[in-house]
PDB file of C-alpha atoms in Angstrom:
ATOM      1  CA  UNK A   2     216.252-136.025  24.833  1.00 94.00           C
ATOM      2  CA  UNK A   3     216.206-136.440  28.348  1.00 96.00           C
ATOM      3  CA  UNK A   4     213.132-137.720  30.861  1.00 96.00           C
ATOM      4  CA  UNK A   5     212.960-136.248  34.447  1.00 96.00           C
ATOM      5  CA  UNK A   6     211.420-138.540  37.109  1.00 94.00           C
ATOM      6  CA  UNK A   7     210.389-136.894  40.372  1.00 91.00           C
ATOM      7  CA  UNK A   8     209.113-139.411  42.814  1.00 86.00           C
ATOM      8  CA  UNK A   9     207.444-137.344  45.202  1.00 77.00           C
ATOM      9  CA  UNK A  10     205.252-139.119  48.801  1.00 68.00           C
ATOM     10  CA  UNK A  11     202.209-139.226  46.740  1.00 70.00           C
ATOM     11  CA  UNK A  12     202.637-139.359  42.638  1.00 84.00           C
ATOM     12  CA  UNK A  13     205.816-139.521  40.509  1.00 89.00           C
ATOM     13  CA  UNK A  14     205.822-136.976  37.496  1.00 92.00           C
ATOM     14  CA  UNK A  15     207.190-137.442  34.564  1.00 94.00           C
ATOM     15  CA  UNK A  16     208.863-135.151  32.021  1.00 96.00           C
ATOM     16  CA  UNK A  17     210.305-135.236  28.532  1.00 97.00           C
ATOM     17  CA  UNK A  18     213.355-132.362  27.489  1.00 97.00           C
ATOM     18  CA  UNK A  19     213.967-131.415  24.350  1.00 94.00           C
ATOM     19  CA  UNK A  20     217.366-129.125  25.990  1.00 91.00           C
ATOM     20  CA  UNK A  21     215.272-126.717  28.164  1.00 92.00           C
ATOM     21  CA  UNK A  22     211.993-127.615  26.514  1.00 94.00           C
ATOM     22  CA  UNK A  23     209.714-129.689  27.842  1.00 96.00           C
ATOM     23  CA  UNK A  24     207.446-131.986  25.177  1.00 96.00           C
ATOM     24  CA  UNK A  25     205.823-133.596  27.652  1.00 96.00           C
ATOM     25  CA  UNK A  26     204.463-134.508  30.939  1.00 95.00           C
ATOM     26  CA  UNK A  27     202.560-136.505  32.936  1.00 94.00           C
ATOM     27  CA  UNK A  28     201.530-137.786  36.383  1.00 92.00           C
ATOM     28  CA  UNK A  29     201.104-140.909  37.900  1.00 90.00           C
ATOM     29  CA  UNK A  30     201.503-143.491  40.994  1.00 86.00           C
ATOM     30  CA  UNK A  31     204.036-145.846  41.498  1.00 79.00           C
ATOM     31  CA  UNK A  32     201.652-148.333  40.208  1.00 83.00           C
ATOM     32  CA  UNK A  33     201.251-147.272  37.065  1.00 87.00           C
ATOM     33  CA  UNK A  34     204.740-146.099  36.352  1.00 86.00           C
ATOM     34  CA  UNK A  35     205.625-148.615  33.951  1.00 85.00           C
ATOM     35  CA  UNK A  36     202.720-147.989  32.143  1.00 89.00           C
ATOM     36  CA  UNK A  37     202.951-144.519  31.920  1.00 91.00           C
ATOM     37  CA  UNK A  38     207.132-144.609  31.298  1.00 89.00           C
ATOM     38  CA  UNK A  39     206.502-147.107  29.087  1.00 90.00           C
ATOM     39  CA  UNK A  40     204.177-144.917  26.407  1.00 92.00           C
ATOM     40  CA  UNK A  41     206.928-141.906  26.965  1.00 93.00           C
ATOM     41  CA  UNK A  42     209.723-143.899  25.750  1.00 91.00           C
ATOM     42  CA  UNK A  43     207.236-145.732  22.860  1.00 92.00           C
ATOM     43  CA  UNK A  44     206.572-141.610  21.903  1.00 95.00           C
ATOM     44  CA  UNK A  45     209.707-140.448  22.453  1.00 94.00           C
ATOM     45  CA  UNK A  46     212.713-143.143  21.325  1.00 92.00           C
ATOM     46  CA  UNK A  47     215.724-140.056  21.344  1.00 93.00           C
ATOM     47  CA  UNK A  48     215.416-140.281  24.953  1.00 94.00           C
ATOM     48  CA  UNK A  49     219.205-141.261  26.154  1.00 93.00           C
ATOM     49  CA  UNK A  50     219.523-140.016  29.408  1.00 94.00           C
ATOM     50  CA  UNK A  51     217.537-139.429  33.014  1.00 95.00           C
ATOM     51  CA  UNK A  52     217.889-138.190  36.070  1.00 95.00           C
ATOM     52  CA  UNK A  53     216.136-139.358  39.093  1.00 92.00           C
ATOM     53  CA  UNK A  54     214.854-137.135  42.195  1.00 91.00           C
ATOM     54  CA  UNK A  55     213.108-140.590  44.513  1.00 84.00           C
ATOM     55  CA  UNK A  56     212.148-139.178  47.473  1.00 76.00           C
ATOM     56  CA  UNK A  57     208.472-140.862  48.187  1.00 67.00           C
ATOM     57  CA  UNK A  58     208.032-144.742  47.651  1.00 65.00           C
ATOM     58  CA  UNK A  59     209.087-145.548  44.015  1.00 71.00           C
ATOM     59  CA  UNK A  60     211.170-148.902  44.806  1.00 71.00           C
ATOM     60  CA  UNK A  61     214.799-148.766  43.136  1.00 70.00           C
ATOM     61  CA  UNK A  62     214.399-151.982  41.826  1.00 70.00           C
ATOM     62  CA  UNK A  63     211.460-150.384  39.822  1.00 73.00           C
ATOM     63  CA  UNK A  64     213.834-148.076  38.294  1.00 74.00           C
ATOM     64  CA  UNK A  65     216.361-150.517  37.464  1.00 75.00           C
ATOM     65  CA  UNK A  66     213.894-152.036  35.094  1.00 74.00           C
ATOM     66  CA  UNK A  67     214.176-149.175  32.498  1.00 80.00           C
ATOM     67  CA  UNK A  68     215.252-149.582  29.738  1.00 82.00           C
ATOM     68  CA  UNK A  69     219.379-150.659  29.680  1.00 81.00           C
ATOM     69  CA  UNK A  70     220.138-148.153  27.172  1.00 82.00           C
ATOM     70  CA  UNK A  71     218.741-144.898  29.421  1.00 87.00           C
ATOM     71  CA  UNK A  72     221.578-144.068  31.431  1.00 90.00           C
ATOM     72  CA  UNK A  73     219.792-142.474  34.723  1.00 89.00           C
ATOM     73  CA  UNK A  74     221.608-140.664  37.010  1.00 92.00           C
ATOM     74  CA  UNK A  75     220.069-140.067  40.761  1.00 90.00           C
ATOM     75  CA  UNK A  76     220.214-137.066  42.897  1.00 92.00           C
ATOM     76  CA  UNK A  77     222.269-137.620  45.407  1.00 86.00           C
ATOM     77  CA  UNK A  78     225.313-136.829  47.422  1.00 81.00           C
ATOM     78  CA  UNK A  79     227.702-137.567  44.356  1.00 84.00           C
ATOM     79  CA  UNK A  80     226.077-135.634  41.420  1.00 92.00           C
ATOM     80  CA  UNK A  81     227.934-132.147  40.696  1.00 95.00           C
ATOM     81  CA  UNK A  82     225.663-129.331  40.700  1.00 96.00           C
ATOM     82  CA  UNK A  83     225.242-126.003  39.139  1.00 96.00           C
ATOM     83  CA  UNK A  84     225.775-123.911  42.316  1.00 98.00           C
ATOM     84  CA  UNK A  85     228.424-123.928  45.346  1.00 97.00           C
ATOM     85  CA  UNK A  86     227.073-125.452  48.278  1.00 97.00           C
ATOM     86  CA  UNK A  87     227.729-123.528  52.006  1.00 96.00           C
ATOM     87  CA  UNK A  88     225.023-125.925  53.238  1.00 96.00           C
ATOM     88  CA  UNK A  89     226.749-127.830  56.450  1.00 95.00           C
ATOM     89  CA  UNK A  90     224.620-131.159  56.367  1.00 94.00           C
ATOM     90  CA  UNK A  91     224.027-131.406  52.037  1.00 93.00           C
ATOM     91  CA  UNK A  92     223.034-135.141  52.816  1.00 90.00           C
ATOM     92  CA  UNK A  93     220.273-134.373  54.793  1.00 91.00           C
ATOM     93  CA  UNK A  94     219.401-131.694  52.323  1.00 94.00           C
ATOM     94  CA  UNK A  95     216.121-132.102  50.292  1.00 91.00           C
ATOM     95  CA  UNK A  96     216.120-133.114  47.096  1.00 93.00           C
ATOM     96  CA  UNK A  97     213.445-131.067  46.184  1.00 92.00           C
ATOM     97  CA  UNK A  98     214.957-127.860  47.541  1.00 95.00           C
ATOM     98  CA  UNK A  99     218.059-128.643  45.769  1.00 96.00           C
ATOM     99  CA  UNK A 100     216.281-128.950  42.250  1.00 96.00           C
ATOM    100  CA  UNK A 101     214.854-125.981  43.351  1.00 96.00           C
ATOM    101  CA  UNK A 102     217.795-123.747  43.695  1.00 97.00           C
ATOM    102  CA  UNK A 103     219.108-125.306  40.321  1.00 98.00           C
ATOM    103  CA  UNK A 104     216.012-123.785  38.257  1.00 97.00           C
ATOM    104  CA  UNK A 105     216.680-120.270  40.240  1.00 97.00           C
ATOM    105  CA  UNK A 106     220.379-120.228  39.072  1.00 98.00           C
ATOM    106  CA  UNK A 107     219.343-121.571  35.733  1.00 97.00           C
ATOM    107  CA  UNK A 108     216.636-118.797  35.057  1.00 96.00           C
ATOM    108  CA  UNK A 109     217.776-115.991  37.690  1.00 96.00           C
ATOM    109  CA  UNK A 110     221.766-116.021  37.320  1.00 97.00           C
ATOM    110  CA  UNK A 111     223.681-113.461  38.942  1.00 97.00           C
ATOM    111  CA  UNK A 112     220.788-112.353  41.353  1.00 97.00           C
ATOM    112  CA  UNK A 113     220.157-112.441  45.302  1.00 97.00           C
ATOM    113  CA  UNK A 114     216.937-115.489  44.773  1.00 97.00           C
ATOM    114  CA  UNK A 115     215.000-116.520  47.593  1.00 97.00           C
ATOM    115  CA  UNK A 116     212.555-119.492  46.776  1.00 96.00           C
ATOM    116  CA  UNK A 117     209.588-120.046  48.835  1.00 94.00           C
ATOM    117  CA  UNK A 118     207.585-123.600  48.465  1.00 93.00           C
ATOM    118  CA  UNK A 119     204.329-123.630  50.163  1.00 92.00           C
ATOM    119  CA  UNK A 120     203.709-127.020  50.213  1.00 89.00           C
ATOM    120  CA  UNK A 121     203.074-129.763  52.833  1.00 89.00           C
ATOM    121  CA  UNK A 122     206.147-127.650  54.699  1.00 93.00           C
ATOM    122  CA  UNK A 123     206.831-124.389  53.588  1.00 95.00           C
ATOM    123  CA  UNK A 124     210.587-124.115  52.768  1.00 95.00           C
ATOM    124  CA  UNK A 125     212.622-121.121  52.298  1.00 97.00           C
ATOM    125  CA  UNK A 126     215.581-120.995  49.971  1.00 98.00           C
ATOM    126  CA  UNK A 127     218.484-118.522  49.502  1.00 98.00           C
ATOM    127  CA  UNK A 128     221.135-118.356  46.940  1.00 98.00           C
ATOM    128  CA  UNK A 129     223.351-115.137  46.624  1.00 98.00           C
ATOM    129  CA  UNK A 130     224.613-113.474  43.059  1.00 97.00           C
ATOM    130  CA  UNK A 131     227.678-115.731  43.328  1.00 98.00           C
ATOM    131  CA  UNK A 132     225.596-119.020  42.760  1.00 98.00           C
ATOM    132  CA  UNK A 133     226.247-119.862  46.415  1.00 98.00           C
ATOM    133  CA  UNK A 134     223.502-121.353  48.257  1.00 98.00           C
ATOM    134  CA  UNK A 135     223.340-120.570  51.583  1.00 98.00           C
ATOM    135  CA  UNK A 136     220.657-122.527  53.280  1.00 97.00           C
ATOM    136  CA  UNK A 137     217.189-121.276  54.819  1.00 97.00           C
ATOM    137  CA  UNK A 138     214.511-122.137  56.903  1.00 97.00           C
ATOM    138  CA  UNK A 139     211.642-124.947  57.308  1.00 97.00           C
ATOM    139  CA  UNK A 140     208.399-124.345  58.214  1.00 97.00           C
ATOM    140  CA  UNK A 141     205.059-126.122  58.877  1.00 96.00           C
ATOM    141  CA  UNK A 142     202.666-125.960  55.993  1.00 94.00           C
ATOM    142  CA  UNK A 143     198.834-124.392  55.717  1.00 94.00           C
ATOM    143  CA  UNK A 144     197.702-127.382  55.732  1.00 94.00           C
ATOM    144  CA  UNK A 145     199.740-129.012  58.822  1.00 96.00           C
ATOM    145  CA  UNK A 146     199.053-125.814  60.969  1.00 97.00           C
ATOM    146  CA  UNK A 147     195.048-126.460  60.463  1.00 97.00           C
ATOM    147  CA  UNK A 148     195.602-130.677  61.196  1.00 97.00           C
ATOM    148  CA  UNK A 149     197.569-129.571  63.945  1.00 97.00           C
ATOM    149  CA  UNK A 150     195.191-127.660  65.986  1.00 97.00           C
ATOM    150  CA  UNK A 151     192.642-130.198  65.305  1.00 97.00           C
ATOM    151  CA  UNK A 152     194.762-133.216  66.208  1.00 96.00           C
ATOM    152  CA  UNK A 153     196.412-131.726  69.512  1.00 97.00           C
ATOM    153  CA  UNK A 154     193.245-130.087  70.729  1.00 97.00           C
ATOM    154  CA  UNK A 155     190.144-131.582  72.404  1.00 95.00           C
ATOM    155  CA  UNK A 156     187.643-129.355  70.856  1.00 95.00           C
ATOM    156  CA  UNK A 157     189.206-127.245  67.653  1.00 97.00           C
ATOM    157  CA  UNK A 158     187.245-128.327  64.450  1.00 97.00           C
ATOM    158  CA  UNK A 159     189.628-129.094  61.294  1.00 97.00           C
ATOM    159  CA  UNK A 160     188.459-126.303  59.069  1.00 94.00           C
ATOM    160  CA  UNK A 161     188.539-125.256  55.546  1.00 91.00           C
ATOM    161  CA  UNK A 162     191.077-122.900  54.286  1.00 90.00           C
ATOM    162  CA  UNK A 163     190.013-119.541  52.922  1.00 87.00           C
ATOM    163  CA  UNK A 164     192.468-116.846  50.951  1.00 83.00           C
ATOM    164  CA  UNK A 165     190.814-114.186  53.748  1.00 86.00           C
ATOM    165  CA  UNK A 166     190.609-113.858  57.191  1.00 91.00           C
ATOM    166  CA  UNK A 167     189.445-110.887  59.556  1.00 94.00           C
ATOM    167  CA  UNK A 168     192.203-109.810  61.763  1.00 96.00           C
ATOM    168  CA  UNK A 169     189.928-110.205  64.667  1.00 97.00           C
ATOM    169  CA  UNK A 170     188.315-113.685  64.529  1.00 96.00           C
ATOM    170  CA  UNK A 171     184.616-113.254  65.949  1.00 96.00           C
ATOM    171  CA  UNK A 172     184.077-117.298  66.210  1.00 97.00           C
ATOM    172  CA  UNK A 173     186.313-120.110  66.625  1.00 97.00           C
ATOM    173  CA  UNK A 174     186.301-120.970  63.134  1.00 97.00           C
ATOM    174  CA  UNK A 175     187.525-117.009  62.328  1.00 97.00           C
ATOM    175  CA  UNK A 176     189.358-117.077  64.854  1.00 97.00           C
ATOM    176  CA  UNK A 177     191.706-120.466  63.648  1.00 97.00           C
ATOM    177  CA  UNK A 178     191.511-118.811  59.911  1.00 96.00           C
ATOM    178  CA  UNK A 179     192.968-115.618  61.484  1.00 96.00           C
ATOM    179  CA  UNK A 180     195.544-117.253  63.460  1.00 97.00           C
ATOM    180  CA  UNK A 181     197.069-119.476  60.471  1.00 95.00           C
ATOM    181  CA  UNK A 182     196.454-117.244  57.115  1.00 94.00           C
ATOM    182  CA  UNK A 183     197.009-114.144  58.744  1.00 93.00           C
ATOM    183  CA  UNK A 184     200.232-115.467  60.775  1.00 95.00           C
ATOM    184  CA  UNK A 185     201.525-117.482  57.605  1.00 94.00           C
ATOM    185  CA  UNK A 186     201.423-114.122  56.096  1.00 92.00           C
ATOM    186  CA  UNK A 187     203.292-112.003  58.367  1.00 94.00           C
ATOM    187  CA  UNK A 188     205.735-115.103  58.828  1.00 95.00           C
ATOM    188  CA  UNK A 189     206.672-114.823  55.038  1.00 93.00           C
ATOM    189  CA  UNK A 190     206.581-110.662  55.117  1.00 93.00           C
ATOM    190  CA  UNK A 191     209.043-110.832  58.551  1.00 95.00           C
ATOM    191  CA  UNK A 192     211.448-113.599  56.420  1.00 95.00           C
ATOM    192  CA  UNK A 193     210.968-111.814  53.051  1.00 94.00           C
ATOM    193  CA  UNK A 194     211.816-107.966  54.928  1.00 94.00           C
ATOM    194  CA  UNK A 195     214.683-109.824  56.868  1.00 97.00           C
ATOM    195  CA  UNK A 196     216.290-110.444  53.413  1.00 97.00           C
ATOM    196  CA  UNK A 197     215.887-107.901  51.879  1.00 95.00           C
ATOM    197  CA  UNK A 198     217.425-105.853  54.729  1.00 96.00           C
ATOM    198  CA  UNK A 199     220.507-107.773  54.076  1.00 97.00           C
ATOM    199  CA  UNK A 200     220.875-108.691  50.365  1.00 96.00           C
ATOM    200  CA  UNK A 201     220.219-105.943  47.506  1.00 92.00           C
ATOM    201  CA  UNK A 202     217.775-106.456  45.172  1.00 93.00           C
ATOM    202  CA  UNK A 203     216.030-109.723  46.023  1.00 95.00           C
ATOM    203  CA  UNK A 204     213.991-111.742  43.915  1.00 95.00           C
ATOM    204  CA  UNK A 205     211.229-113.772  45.428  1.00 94.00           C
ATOM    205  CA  UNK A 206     209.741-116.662  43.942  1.00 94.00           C
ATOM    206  CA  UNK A 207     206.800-118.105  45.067  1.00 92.00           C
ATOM    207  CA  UNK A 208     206.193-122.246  44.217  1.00 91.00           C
ATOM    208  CA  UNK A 209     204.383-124.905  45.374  1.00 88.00           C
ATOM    209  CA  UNK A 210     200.418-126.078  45.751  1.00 84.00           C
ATOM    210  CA  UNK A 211     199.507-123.241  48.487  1.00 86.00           C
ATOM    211  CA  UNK A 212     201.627-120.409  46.550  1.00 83.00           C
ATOM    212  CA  UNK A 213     199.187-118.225  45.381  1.00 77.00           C
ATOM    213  CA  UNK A 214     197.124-118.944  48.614  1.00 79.00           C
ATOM    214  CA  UNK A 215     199.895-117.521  50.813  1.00 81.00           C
ATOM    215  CA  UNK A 216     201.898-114.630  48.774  1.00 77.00           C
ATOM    216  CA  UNK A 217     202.515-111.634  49.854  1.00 77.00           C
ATOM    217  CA  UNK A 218     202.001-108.738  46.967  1.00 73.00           C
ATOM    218  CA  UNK A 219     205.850-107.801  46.307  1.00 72.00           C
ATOM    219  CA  UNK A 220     207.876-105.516  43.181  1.00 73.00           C
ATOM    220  CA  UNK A 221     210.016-107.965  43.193  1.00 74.00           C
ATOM    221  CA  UNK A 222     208.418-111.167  43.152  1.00 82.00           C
ATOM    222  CA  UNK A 223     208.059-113.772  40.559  1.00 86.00           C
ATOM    223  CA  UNK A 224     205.094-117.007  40.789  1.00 84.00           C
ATOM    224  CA  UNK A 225     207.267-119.942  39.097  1.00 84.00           C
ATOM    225  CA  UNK A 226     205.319-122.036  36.792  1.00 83.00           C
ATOM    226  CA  UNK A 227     204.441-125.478  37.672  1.00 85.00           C
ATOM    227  CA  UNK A 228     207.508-126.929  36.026  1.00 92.00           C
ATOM    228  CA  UNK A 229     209.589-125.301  38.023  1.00 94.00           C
ATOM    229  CA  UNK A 230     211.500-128.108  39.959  1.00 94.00           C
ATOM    230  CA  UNK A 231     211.407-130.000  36.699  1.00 96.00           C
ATOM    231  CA  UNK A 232     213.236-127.274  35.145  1.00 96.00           C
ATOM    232  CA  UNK A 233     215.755-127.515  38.141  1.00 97.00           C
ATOM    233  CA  UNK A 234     216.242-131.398  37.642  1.00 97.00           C
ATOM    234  CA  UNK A 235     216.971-130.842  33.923  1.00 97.00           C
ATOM    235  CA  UNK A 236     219.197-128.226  34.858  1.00 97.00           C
ATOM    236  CA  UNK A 237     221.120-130.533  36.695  1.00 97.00           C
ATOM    237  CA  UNK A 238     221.151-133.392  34.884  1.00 97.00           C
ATOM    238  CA  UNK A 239     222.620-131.417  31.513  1.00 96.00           C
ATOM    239  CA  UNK A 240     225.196-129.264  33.349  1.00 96.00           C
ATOM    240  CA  UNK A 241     226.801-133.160  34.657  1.00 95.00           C
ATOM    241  CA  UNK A 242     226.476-134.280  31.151  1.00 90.00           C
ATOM    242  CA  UNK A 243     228.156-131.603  30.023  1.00 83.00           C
ATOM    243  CA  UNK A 244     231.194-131.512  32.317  1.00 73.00           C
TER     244      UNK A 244
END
């Protein structure tokens, strides 16, 4: 059995593998990890290996106080992964995009993928039919864009987002909803069209909290489940322990 740990800025989660099955999972904060890990490895005593994806504020020293007989490796620099990487600067690559390209070569292989995460930024992802991955593009976020115009204005109100807006915004309200949902929506059409103009048969998948919020109505494209990065971490870790 394995357990993924993603230690994201807010919450860690927590997953238990069975190969490519996951038997369980939970969330929590750093400061009731051990609590949480604790119960997992009481439920679950096959658990022999981890892998590690810390990029919020889970303290290493926390991690070194699992138990000795969990060998945990970390995602980093020196782990081998399941795809070739044309990135030029992999260490200042994020983890979370990397996991993410994992699950897309796990569950897509031999396709053109692009993987869009709408999250707090929203990052795009590309990785050809040869497992290569490429790179992409980072973006702000929904939720950044409407903080934004709030923060760096003297009299924009931060707003609620809505899955509509009017083209033509006929108050200021409208007119911020039309301005961010309508141009976060022709941002991902332009990327999505620009790949597709280039690369045959492209799959689109569409991750991350504002996903749904944000997608664009495509032939082609796929929502991932919420395990999706998971999937990508597990990916990883059993294609090193298999090498």
């Amino acid at each position: 059995m394995n357990l993924v740990l993603d230690a994201g800025n807010t919450r860690v989660k927590l997953a238990v593998f069975q190969q490519d099955e996951i038997l369980e999972k939970a969330i929590c904060s750093s400061e009731n990890f051990f609590e949480i890990s604790g119960e997992l490895f009481q439920k679950y005593p096959g658990i022999g290996q981890g892998i590690v994806s810390n990029v919020g504020k889970l303290p290493e020293n926390m991690l070194e106080k699992l138990p000795e007989n969990i060998k945990m490796l970390h995602l980093d620099g020196e782990i081998k992964l399941p795809f070739r990487m044309k990135y030029t600067t992999p260490q200042s690559l994020g983890k979370d995009r990397i996991a993410l390209i994992a699950a897309a070569v796990q569950q897509y292989p031999g396709k053109n993928v692009l993987v869009i995460d709408a999250g707090t930024c929203i990052t795009y992802d590309f990785k050809n039919s040869r497992e290569e991955y490429l790179g992409g593009a980072i973006s702000p976020g929904m939720q950044m864009r409407f903080k934004s115009l709030h923060k760096f204005t003297a009299n924009l109100p931060l707003i609620t987002a809505k899955p509509e807006a009017d083209l033509i915004g006929n108050s200021t309200e409208n007119s911020i909803l039309s301005g961010i949902i309508n141009g976060l929506k022709m941002e991902l059409k332009g990327i999505i069209q620009s790949y597709e103009s280039e690369f045959e048969h492209l799959t689109v998948i569409y991750t991350g909290g504002d996903s749904q919020f944000l997608s664009i109505p495509l032939k082609n494209s796929i929502f991932a489940n919420s395990n999706f990065l998971l999937e990508g971490l597990n990916f990883i870790l059993e294609f090193n322990i298999n090498q």
